[in-house]
């Protein structure tokens, strides 16, 4: 069995600050203060967890955070993941770039313009990704390649060879 973990002894100033946190309107701060004060009273993590209805691992994480960084543990940290796993490695990202230089019609799609969702679908169908990714993943991959992405615009064009000359005279 593991040794029980407790918060380090709090100074008087720290204790006042934690007790003031009990009046916080932020639920995260309130919960952390409750957990830390209970631990300072000598209660074990499993007993502390029962009162606010949280997991005992949550209590242990709060205690570890307080012991490591002090009262900065009363503020929520970033929810951003520590590591980002790219769906496209460098080689597959280049394949994606090459794929987007072709018309979607060559892949049997009814559209002549690429959208992020369509690119995600085709990249999955052609094995560039092991699972279907989001359009945002495609956008982030293209950004990593230095390619900007704008919403597709439909341009009117004429098959008439003299269209450019006629259009130039019409606008003058």
PDB file of C-alpha atoms in Angstrom, residues 41-153:
ATOM      1  CA  UNK A  41      -6.116  18.959   8.612  1.00  0.00           C
ATOM      2  CA  UNK A  42      -4.568  15.509   8.087  1.00  0.00           C
ATOM      3  CA  UNK A  43      -7.364  13.817   6.144  1.00  0.00           C
ATOM      4  CA  UNK A  44      -6.403  11.184   3.570  1.00  0.00           C
ATOM      5  CA  UNK A  45      -7.064  11.630  -0.147  1.00  0.00           C
ATOM      6  CA  UNK A  46      -9.779   8.946  -0.307  1.00  0.00           C
ATOM      7  CA  UNK A  47     -11.690  10.546   2.590  1.00  0.00           C
ATOM      8  CA  UNK A  48     -11.294  14.035   1.119  1.00  0.00           C
ATOM      9  CA  UNK A  49     -12.584  12.899  -2.256  1.00  0.00           C
ATOM     10  CA  UNK A  50     -15.900  11.673  -0.831  1.00  0.00           C
ATOM     11  CA  UNK A  51     -17.021  15.077   0.448  1.00  0.00           C
ATOM     12  CA  UNK A  52     -16.950  17.162  -2.759  1.00  0.00           C
ATOM     13  CA  UNK A  53     -17.717  14.081  -4.839  1.00  0.00           C
ATOM     14  CA  UNK A  54     -14.510  13.933  -6.845  1.00  0.00           C
ATOM     15  CA  UNK A  55     -12.002  11.210  -7.581  1.00  0.00           C
ATOM     16  CA  UNK A  56      -9.188  10.559  -5.111  1.00  0.00           C
ATOM     17  CA  UNK A  57      -6.690  11.035  -7.956  1.00  0.00           C
ATOM     18  CA  UNK A  58      -7.997  14.602  -8.325  1.00  0.00           C
ATOM     19  CA  UNK A  59      -7.162  15.189  -4.667  1.00  0.00           C
ATOM     20  CA  UNK A  60      -3.677  13.745  -5.109  1.00  0.00           C
ATOM     21  CA  UNK A  61      -3.057  15.949  -8.165  1.00  0.00           C
ATOM     22  CA  UNK A  62      -4.124  19.048  -6.208  1.00  0.00           C
ATOM     23  CA  UNK A  63      -1.800  18.131  -3.346  1.00  0.00           C
ATOM     24  CA  UNK A  64       1.119  17.415  -5.684  1.00  0.00           C
ATOM     25  CA  UNK A  65       0.514  20.717  -7.484  1.00  0.00           C
ATOM     26  CA  UNK A  66       0.441  22.683  -4.236  1.00  0.00           C
ATOM     27  CA  UNK A  67       3.587  20.972  -2.971  1.00  0.00           C
ATOM     28  CA  UNK A  68       5.360  21.691  -6.268  1.00  0.00           C
ATOM     29  CA  UNK A  69       4.298  25.271  -7.106  1.00  0.00           C
ATOM     30  CA  UNK A  70       2.682  26.584  -3.947  1.00  0.00           C
ATOM     31  CA  UNK A  71      -0.510  28.620  -4.141  1.00  0.00           C
ATOM     32  CA  UNK A  72      -0.160  28.997  -7.901  1.00  0.00           C
ATOM     33  CA  UNK A  73      -1.894  25.605  -7.888  1.00  0.00           C
ATOM     34  CA  UNK A  74      -5.128  27.422  -7.005  1.00  0.00           C
ATOM     35  CA  UNK A  75      -5.338  28.776 -10.552  1.00  0.00           C
ATOM     36  CA  UNK A  76      -6.294  26.453 -13.399  1.00  0.00           C
ATOM     37  CA  UNK A  77      -3.501  25.640 -15.803  1.00  0.00           C
ATOM     38  CA  UNK A  78      -3.690  25.415 -19.543  1.00  0.00           C
ATOM     39  CA  UNK A  79      -5.940  22.722 -20.963  1.00  0.00           C
ATOM     40  CA  UNK A  80      -3.893  22.539 -24.095  1.00  0.00           C
ATOM     41  CA  UNK A  81      -2.248  19.178 -24.692  1.00  0.00           C
ATOM     42  CA  UNK A  82       1.451  19.012 -23.889  1.00  0.00           C
ATOM     43  CA  UNK A  83       2.195  17.262 -27.149  1.00  0.00           C
ATOM     44  CA  UNK A  84       0.479  17.524 -30.480  1.00  0.00           C
ATOM     45  CA  UNK A  85       0.525  14.447 -32.639  1.00  0.00           C
ATOM     46  CA  UNK A  86       0.510  15.455 -36.265  1.00  0.00           C
ATOM     47  CA  UNK A  87      -1.836  13.384 -38.392  1.00  0.00           C
ATOM     48  CA  UNK A  88       0.426  14.011 -41.376  1.00  0.00           C
ATOM     49  CA  UNK A  89       4.164  13.405 -41.115  1.00  0.00           C
ATOM     50  CA  UNK A  90       6.428  15.355 -43.507  1.00  0.00           C
ATOM     51  CA  UNK A  91       6.123  12.804 -46.326  1.00  0.00           C
ATOM     52  CA  UNK A  92       2.344  12.505 -46.095  1.00  0.00           C
ATOM     53  CA  UNK A  93       1.995  16.274 -45.851  1.00  0.00           C
ATOM     54  CA  UNK A  94       3.802  16.584 -49.187  1.00  0.00           C
ATOM     55  CA  UNK A  95       1.456  13.955 -50.628  1.00  0.00           C
ATOM     56  CA  UNK A  96      -1.439  16.086 -49.371  1.00  0.00           C
ATOM     57  CA  UNK A  97       0.019  19.111 -51.130  1.00  0.00           C
ATOM     58  CA  UNK A  98       0.330  17.117 -54.373  1.00  0.00           C
ATOM     59  CA  UNK A  99      -3.231  15.823 -53.946  1.00  0.00           C
ATOM     60  CA  UNK A 100      -4.571  19.373 -53.670  1.00  0.00           C
ATOM     61  CA  UNK A 101      -2.847  20.383 -56.914  1.00  0.00           C
ATOM     62  CA  UNK A 102      -5.211  18.044 -58.734  1.00  0.00           C
ATOM     63  CA  UNK A 103      -8.879  18.538 -59.368  1.00  0.00           C
ATOM     64  CA  UNK A 104     -11.278  16.833 -56.967  1.00  0.00           C
ATOM     65  CA  UNK A 105     -12.983  15.427 -60.060  1.00  0.00           C
ATOM     66  CA  UNK A 106      -9.948  13.179 -60.670  1.00  0.00           C
ATOM     67  CA  UNK A 107     -10.866  11.483 -57.391  1.00  0.00           C
ATOM     68  CA  UNK A 108     -14.486  11.008 -58.433  1.00  0.00           C
ATOM     69  CA  UNK A 109     -15.886  13.978 -56.528  1.00  0.00           C
ATOM     70  CA  UNK A 110     -18.696  16.084 -58.023  1.00  0.00           C
ATOM     71  CA  UNK A 111     -17.024  19.402 -57.180  1.00  0.00           C
ATOM     72  CA  UNK A 112     -14.247  21.211 -58.991  1.00  0.00           C
ATOM     73  CA  UNK A 113     -13.057  23.107 -55.900  1.00  0.00           C
ATOM     74  CA  UNK A 114     -11.402  21.755 -52.779  1.00  0.00           C
ATOM     75  CA  UNK A 115     -12.863  22.330 -49.348  1.00  0.00           C
ATOM     76  CA  UNK A 116     -11.089  21.335 -46.149  1.00  0.00           C
ATOM     77  CA  UNK A 117     -13.670  18.644 -45.456  1.00  0.00           C
ATOM     78  CA  UNK A 118     -13.373  17.271 -48.986  1.00  0.00           C
ATOM     79  CA  UNK A 119      -9.572  17.187 -48.662  1.00  0.00           C
ATOM     80  CA  UNK A 120      -9.931  15.316 -45.355  1.00  0.00           C
ATOM     81  CA  UNK A 121     -12.257  12.782 -46.952  1.00  0.00           C
ATOM     82  CA  UNK A 122     -10.040  12.175 -49.995  1.00  0.00           C
ATOM     83  CA  UNK A 123      -6.860  11.962 -47.893  1.00  0.00           C
ATOM     84  CA  UNK A 124      -8.498   9.231 -45.802  1.00  0.00           C
ATOM     85  CA  UNK A 125      -9.825   7.386 -48.853  1.00  0.00           C
ATOM     86  CA  UNK A 126      -6.341   7.343 -50.403  1.00  0.00           C
ATOM     87  CA  UNK A 127      -4.574   6.180 -47.254  1.00  0.00           C
ATOM     88  CA  UNK A 128      -2.778   9.377 -46.271  1.00  0.00           C
ATOM     89  CA  UNK A 129      -4.313   9.114 -42.800  1.00  0.00           C
ATOM     90  CA  UNK A 130      -5.279   5.952 -40.910  1.00  0.00           C
ATOM     91  CA  UNK A 131      -8.559   7.547 -39.768  1.00  0.00           C
ATOM     92  CA  UNK A 132     -10.784  10.363 -40.977  1.00  0.00           C
ATOM     93  CA  UNK A 133      -9.396  13.706 -39.821  1.00  0.00           C
ATOM     94  CA  UNK A 134     -11.138  17.052 -39.513  1.00  0.00           C
ATOM     95  CA  UNK A 135     -10.903  19.965 -41.885  1.00  0.00           C
ATOM     96  CA  UNK A 136      -9.052  21.834 -39.137  1.00  0.00           C
ATOM     97  CA  UNK A 137      -6.339  19.150 -39.210  1.00  0.00           C
ATOM     98  CA  UNK A 138      -5.969  19.681 -42.955  1.00  0.00           C
ATOM     99  CA  UNK A 139      -5.765  23.458 -42.428  1.00  0.00           C
ATOM    100  CA  UNK A 140      -3.126  23.103 -39.702  1.00  0.00           C
ATOM    101  CA  UNK A 141      -1.077  20.727 -41.874  1.00  0.00           C
ATOM    102  CA  UNK A 142      -1.196  23.131 -44.796  1.00  0.00           C
ATOM    103  CA  UNK A 143      -0.209  25.996 -42.511  1.00  0.00           C
ATOM    104  CA  UNK A 144       2.763  23.940 -41.328  1.00  0.00           C
ATOM    105  CA  UNK A 145       3.738  23.585 -45.006  1.00  0.00           C
ATOM    106  CA  UNK A 146       3.464  27.343 -45.470  1.00  0.00           C
ATOM    107  CA  UNK A 147       0.332  27.081 -47.598  1.00  0.00           C
ATOM    108  CA  UNK A 148      -2.462  29.542 -46.868  1.00  0.00           C
ATOM    109  CA  UNK A 149      -6.036  28.357 -47.197  1.00  0.00           C
ATOM    110  CA  UNK A 150      -8.944  30.532 -48.157  1.00  0.00           C
ATOM    111  CA  UNK A 151     -12.508  29.585 -48.757  1.00  0.00           C
ATOM    112  CA  UNK A 152     -13.099  28.458 -52.317  1.00  0.00           C
ATOM    113  CA  UNK A 153     -14.504  31.074 -54.658  1.00  0.00           C
TER     114      UNK A 153
END
